PDB file of C-alpha atoms in Angstrom:
ATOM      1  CA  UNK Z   1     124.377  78.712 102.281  1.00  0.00           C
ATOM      2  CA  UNK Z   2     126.409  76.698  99.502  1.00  0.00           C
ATOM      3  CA  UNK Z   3     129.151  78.347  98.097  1.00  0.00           C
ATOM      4  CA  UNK Z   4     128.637  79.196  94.380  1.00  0.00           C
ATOM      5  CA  UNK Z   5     131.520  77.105  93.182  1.00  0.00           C
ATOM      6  CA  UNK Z   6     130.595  74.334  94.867  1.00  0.00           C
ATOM      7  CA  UNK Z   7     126.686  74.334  93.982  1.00  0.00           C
ATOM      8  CA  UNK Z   8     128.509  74.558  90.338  1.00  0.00           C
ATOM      9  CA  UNK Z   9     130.395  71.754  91.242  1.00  0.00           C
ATOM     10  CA  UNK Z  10     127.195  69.687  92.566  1.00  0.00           C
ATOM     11  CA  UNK Z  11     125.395  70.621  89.347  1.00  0.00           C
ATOM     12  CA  UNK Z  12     127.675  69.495  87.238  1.00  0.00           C
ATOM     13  CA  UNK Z  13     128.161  66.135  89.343  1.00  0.00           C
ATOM     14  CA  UNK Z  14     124.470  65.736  88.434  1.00  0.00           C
ATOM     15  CA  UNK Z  15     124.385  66.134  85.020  1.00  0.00           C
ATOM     16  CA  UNK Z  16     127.299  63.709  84.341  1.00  0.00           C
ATOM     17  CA  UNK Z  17     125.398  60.928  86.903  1.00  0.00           C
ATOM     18  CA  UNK Z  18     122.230  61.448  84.995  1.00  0.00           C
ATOM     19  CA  UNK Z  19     124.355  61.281  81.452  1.00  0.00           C
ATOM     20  CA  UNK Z  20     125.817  58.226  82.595  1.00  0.00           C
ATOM     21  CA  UNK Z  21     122.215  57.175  83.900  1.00  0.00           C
ATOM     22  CA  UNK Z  22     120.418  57.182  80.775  1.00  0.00           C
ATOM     23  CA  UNK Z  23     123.148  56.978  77.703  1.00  0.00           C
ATOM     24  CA  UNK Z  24     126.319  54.952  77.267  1.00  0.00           C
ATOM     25  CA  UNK Z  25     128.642  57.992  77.177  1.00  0.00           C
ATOM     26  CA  UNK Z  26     131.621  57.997  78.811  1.00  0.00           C
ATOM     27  CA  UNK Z  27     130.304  60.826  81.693  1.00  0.00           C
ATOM     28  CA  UNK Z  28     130.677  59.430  84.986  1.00  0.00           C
ATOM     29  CA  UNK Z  29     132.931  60.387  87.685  1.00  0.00           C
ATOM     30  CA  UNK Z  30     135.468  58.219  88.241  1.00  0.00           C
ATOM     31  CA  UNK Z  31     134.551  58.302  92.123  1.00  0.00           C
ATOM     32  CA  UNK Z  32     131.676  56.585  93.968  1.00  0.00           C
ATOM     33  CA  UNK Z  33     128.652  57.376  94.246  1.00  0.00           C
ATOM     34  CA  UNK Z  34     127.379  58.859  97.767  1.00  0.00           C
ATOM     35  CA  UNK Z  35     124.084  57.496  99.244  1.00  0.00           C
ATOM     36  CA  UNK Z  36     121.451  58.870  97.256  1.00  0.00           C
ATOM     37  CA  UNK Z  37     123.208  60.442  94.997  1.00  0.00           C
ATOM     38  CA  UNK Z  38     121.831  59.015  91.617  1.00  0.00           C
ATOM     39  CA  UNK Z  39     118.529  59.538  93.567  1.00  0.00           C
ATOM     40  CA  UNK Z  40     119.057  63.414  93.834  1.00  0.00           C
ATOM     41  CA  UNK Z  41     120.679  63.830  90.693  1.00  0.00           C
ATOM     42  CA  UNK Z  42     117.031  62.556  88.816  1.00  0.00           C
ATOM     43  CA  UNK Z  43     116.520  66.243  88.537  1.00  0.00           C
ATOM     44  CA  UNK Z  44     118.964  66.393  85.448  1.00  0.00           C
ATOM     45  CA  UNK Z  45     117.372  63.129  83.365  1.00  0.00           C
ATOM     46  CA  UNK Z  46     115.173  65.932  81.412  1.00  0.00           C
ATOM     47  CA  UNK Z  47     118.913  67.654  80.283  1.00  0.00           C
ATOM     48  CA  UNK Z  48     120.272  64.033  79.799  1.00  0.00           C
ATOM     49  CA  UNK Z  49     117.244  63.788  77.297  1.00  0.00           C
ATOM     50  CA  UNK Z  50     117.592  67.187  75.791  1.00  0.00           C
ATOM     51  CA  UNK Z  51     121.232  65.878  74.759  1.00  0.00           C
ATOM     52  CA  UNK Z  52     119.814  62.874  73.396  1.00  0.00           C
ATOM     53  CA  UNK Z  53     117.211  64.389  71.231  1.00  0.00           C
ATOM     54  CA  UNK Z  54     120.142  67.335  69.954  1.00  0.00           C
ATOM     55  CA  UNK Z  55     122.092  64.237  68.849  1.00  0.00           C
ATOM     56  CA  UNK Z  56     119.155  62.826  66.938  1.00  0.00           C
ATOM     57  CA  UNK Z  57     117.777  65.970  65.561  1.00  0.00           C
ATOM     58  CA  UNK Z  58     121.446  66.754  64.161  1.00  0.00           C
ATOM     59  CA  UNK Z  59     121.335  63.086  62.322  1.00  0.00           C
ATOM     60  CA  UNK Z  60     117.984  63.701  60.801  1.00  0.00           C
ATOM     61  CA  UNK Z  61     119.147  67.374  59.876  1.00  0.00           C
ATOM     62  CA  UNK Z  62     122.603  65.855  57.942  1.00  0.00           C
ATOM     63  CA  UNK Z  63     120.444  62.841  55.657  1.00  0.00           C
ATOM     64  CA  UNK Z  64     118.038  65.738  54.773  1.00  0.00           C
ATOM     65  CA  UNK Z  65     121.148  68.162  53.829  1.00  0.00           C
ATOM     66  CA  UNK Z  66     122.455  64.570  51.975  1.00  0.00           C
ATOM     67  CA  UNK Z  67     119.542  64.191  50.030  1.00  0.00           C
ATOM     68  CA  UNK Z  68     117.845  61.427  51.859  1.00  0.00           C
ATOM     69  CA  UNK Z  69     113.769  61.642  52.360  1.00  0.00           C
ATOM     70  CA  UNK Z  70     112.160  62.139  55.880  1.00  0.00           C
ATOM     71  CA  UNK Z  71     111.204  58.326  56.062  1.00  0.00           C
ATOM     72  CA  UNK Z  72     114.958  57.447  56.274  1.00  0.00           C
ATOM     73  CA  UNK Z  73     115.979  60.413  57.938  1.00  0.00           C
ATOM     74  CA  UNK Z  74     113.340  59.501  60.488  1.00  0.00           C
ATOM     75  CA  UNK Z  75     114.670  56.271  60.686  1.00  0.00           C
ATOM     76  CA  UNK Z  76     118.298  57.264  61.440  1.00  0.00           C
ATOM     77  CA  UNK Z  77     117.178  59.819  64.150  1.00  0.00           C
ATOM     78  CA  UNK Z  78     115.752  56.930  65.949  1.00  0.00           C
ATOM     79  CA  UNK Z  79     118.709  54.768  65.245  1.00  0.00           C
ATOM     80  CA  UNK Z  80     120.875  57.070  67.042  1.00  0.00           C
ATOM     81  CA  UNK Z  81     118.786  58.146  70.000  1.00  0.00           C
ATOM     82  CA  UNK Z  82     118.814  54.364  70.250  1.00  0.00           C
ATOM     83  CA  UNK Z  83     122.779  54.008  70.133  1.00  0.00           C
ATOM     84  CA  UNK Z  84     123.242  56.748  72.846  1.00  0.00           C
ATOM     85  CA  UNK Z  85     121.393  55.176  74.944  1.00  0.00           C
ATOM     86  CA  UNK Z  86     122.087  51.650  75.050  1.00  0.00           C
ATOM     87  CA  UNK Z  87     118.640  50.885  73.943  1.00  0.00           C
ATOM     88  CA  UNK Z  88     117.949  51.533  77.313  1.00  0.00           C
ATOM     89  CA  UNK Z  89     114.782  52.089  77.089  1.00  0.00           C
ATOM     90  CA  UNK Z  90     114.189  50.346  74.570  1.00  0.00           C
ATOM     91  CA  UNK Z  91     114.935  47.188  76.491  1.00  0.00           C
ATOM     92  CA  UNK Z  92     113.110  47.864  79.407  1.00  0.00           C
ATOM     93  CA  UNK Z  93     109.909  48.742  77.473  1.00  0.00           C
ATOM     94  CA  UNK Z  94     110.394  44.970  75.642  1.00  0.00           C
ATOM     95  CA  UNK Z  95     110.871  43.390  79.257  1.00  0.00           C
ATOM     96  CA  UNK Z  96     108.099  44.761  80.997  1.00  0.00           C
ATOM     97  CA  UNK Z  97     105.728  44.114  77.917  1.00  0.00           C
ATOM     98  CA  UNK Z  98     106.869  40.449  78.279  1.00  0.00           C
ATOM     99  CA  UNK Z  99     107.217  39.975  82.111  1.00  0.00           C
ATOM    100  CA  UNK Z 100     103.391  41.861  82.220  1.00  0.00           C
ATOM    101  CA  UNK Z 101     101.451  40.330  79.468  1.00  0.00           C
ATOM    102  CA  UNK Z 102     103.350  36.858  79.980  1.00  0.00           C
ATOM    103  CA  UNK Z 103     103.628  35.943  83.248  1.00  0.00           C
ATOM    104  CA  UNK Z 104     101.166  34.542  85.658  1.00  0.00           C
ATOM    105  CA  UNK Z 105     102.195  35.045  89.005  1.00  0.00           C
ATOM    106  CA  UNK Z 106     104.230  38.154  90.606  1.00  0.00           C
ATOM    107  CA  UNK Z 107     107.276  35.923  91.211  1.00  0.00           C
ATOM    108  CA  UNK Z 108     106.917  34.677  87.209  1.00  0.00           C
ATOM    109  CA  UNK Z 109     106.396  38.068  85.489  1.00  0.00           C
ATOM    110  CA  UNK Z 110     109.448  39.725  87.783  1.00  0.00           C
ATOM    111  CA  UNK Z 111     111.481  36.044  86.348  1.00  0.00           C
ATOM    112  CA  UNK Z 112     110.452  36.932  82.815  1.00  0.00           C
ATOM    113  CA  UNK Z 113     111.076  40.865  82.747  1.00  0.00           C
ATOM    114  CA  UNK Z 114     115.075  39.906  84.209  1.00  0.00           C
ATOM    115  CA  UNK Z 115     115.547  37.256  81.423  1.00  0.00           C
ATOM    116  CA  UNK Z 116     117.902  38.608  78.366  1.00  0.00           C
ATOM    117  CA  UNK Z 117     115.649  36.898  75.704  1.00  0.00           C
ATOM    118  CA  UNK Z 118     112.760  38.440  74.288  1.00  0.00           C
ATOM    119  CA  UNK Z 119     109.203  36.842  73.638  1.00  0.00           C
ATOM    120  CA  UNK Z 120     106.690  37.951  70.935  1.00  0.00           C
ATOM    121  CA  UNK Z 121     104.956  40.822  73.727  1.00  0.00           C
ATOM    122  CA  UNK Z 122     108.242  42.562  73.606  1.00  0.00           C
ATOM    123  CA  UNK Z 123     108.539  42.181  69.458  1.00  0.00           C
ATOM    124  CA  UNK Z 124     105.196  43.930  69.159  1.00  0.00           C
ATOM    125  CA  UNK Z 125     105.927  46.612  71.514  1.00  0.00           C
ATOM    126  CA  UNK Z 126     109.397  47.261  69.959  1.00  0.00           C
ATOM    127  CA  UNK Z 127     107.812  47.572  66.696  1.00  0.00           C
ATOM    128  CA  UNK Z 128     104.972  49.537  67.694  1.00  0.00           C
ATOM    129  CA  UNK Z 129     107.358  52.142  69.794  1.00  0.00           C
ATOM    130  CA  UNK Z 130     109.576  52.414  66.817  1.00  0.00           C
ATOM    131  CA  UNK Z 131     106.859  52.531  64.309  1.00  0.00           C
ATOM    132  CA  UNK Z 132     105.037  55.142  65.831  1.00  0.00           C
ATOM    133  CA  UNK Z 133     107.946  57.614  66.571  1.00  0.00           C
ATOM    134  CA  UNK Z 134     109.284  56.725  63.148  1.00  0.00           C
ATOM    135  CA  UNK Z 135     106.129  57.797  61.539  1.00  0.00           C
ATOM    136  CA  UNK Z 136     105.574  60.767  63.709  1.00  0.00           C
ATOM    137  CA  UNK Z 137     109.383  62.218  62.569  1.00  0.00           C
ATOM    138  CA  UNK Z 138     108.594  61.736  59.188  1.00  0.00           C
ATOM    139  CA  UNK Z 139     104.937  63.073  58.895  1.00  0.00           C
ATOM    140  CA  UNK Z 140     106.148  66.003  60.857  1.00  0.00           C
ATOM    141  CA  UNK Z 141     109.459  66.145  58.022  1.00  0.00           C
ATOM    142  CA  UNK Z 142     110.747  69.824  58.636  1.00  0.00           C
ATOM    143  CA  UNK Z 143     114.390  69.706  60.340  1.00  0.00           C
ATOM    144  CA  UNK Z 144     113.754  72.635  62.273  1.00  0.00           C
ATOM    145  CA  UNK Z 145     110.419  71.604  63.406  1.00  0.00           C
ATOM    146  CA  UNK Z 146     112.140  67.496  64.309  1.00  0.00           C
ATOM    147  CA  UNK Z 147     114.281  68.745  66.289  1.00  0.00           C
ATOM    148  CA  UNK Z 148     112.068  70.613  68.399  1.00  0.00           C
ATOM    149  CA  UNK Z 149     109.742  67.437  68.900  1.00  0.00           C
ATOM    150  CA  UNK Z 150     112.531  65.228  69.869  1.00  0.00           C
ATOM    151  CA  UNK Z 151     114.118  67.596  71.974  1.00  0.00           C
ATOM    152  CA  UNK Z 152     110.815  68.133  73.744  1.00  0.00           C
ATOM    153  CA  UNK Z 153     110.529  64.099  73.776  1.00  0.00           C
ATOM    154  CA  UNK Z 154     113.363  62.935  75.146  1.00  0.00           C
ATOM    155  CA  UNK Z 155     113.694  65.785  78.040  1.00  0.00           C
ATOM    156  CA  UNK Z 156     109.283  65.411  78.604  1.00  0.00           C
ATOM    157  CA  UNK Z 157     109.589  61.525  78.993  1.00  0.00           C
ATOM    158  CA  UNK Z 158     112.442  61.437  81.546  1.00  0.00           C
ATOM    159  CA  UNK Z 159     111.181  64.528  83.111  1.00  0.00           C
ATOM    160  CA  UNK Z 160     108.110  62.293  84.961  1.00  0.00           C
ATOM    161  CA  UNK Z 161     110.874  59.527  85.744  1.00  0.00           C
ATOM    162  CA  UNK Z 162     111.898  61.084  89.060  1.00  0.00           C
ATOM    163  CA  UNK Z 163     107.953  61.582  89.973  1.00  0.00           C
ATOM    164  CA  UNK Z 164     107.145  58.355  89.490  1.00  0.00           C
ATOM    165  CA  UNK Z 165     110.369  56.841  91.491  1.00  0.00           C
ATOM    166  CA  UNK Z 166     109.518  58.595  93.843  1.00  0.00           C
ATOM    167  CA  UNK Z 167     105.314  57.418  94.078  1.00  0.00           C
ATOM    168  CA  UNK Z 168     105.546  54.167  93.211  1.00  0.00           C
ATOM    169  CA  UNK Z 169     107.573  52.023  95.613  1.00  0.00           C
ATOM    170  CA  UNK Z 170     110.388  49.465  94.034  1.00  0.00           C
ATOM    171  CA  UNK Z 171     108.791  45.703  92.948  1.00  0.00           C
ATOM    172  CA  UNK Z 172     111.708  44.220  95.273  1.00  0.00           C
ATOM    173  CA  UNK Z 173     114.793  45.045  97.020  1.00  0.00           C
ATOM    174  CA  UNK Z 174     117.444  45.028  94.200  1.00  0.00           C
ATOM    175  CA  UNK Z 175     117.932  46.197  90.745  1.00  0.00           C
ATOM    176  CA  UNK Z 176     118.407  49.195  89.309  1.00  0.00           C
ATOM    177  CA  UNK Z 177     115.660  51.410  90.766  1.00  0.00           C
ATOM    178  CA  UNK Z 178     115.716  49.758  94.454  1.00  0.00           C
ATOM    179  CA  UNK Z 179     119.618  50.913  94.211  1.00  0.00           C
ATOM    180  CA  UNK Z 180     118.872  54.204  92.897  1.00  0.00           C
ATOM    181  CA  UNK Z 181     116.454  54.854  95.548  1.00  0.00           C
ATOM    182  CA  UNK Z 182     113.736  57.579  96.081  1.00  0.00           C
ATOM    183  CA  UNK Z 183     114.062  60.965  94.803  1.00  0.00           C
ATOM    184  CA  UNK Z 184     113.924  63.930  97.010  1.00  0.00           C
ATOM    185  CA  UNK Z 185     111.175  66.133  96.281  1.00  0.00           C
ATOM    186  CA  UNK Z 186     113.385  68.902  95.116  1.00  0.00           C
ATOM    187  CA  UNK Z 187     114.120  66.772  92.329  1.00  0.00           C
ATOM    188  CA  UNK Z 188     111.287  65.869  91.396  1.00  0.00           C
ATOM    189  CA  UNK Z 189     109.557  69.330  91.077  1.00  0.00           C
ATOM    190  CA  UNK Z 190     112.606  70.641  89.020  1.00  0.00           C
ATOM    191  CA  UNK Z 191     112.963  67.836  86.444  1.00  0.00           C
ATOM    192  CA  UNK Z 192     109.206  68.299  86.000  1.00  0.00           C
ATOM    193  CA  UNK Z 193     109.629  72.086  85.684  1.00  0.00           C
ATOM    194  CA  UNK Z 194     112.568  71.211  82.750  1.00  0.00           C
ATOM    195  CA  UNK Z 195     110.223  69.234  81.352  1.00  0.00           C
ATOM    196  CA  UNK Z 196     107.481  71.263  81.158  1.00  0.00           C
ATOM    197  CA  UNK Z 197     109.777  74.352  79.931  1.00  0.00           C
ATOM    198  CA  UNK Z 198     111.209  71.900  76.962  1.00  0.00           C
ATOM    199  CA  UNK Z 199     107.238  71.104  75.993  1.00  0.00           C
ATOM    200  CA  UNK Z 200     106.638  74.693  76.038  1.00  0.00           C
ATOM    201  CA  UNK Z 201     109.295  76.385  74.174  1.00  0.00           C
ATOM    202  CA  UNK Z 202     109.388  73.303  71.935  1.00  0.00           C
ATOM    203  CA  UNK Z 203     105.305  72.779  71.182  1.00  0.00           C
ATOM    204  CA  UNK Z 204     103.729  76.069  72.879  1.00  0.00           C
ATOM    205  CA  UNK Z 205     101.533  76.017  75.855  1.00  0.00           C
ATOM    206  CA  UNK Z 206      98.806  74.609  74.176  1.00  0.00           C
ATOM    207  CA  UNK Z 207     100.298  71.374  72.956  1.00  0.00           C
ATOM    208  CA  UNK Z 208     102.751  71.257  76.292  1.00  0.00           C
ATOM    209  CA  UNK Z 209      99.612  70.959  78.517  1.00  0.00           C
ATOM    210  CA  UNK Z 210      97.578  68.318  76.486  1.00  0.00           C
ATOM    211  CA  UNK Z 211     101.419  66.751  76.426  1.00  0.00           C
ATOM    212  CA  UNK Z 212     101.430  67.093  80.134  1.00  0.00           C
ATOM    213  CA  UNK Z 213      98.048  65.262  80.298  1.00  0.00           C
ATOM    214  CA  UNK Z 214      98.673  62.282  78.030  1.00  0.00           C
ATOM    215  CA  UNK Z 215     102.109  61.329  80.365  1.00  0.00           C
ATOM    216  CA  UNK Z 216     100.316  62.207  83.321  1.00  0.00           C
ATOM    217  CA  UNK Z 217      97.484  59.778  82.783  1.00  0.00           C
ATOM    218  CA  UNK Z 218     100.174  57.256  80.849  1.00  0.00           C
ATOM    219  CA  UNK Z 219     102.106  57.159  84.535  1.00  0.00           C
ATOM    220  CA  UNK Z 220      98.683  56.467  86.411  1.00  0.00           C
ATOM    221  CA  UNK Z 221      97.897  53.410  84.387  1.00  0.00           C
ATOM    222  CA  UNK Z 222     101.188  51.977  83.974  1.00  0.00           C
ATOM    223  CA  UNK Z 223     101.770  52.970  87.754  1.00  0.00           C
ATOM    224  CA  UNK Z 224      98.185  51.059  88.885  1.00  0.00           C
ATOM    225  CA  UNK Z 225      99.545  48.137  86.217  1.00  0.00           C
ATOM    226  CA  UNK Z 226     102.682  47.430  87.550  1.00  0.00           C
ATOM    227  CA  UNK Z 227     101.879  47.964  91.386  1.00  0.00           C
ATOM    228  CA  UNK Z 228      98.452  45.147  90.663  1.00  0.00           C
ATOM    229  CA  UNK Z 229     100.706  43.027  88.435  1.00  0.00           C
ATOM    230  CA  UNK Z 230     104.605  42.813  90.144  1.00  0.00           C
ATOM    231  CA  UNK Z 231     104.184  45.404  93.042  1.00  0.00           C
ATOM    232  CA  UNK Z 232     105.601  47.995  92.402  1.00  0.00           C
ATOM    233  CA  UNK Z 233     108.201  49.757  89.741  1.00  0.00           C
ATOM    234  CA  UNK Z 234     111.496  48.020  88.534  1.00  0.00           C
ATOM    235  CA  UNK Z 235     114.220  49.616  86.115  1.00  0.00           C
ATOM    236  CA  UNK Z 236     112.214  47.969  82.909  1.00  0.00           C
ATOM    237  CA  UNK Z 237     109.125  49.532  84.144  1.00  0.00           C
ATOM    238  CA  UNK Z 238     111.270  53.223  84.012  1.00  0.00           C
ATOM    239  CA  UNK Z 239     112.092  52.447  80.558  1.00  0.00           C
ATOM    240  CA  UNK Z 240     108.527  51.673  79.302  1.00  0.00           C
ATOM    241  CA  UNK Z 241     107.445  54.612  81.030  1.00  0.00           C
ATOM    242  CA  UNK Z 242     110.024  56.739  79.417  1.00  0.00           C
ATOM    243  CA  UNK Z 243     109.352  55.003  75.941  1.00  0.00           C
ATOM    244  CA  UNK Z 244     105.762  55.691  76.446  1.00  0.00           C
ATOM    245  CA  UNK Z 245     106.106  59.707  76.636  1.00  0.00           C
ATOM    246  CA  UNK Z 246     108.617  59.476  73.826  1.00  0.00           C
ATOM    247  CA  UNK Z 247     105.832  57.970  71.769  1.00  0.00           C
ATOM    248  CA  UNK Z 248     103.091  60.600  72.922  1.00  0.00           C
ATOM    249  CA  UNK Z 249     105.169  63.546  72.792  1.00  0.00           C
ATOM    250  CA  UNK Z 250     105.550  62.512  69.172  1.00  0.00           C
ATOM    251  CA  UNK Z 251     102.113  61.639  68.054  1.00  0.00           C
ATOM    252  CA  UNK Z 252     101.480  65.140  69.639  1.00  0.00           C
ATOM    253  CA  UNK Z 253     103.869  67.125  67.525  1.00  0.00           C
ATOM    254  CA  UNK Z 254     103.152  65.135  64.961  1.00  0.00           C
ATOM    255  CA  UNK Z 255      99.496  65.721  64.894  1.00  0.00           C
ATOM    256  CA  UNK Z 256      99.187  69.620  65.621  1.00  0.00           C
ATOM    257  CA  UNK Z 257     101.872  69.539  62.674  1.00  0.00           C
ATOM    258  CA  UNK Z 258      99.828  67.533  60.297  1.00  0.00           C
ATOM    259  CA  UNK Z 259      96.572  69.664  61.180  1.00  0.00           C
ATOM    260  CA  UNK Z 260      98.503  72.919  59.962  1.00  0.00           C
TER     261      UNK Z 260
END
């Protein structure tokens, strides 16, 4: 059995490889990177995402103190869950809605989703995904009650990320997810337990489970899409899936909210 200190240790290894995974910050170990080790450490993404979501609900909480209505509150949330990440997501959502809606062939759409421009499928998407959220924060307005949706957003989206590494095999041999590799199923099963926890304590059980349902089935279609379309699941694909449960998570909160 694994010493305490070093389980600690491996923990903590995890959380700064999923950090550094998912957000620009300045996390990761200055060492290498084992075999499999971004693969195991998929467990953390959903604590990665709860960070994330902290740093956005604390933005929205300030432009309220400052005056400023939920609209541009909303707005700034967005814009700095967006900055922490890289737009990582953000980008791969905009790539795979070009490389999937543009391209004809396998070898065409996987050309399109690795080119650095942007066409008009990835506009549209980009503006949908941040119109959406945007007008999910602000119809839901109360600080308190924002940062308990995007808390339960960003962990709930990344928490299925591991899940659906793991099921859907990579669209080629390199790239980000082919070098990240499968997830054991250890990980998988706890970042979907922190997930489902963060929709829970976040939304209650009620909204949690029809949460649970809408990225469930949002996985199985965009899973079925990409495998018919490019084969399989690339690092874009990852970050339209994550986008995707942002979004729903959202509408969610945002809905139960508006309905009292």
């Amino acid at each position: 059995m694994m010493p305490r200190s070093e389980l600690f240790k491996d923990m903590v290894a995890d959380l700064r490889m999923a950090a550094s995974f998912v957000t620009i910050l300045p996390v990761a170990s200055s060492k290498p990177a084992a075999d499999g080790a971004v693969a195991r450490a998929t467990w953390a993404l959903p604590v990665a995402g709860l960070l994330v979501g902290l740093a956005g609900a604390f933005v929205y909480k300030v432009a309220i103190r400052f005056g400023l209505t939920p609209n541009i509150a909303a707005l700034l949330a967005l814009a700095t869950t967006a900055l922490i990440t890289g737009a990582l997501h953000e980008d791969g959502l905009a790539d795979t809605a070009d490389g999937l809606g543009g391209g004809r062939t396998r070898e065409r759409k996987l050309e399109i989703m690795r080119d650095s421009r942007i066409g008009t499928y990835g506009v549209c998407a980009l503006i949908l995904s941040f119109g959406l959220r945007w007008s999910a924060l602000a119809a839901i307005a109360d600080p308190l009650l924002v940062a308990f949706a995007l808390c339960a957003a960003h962990a709930a989206a990344r928490a299925g990320v591991p899940a659906f590494m793991s099921l859907v095999p990579p669209a080629r041999p390199d790239g980000l997810s082919a070098s990240a590799g499968s997830p054991p199923g250890r990980s998988v099963a706890i970042a979907f337990a922190l997930g489902t926890l963060a929709l829970a304590l976040a939304l209650g059980p009620g909204k949690a489970l029809v949460g649970l349902i809408l990225l469930s089935l949002a996985g199985l279609l965009l899973a079925r899409l990409a495998v018919r379309q490019i084969g399989g699941q690339t690092g874009d694909i990852l970050g339209a899936f994550e986008q995707i449960g942002e979004i729903l998570i959202l509408l969610v909160a945002a809905s139960f909210r508006m309905g009292g």
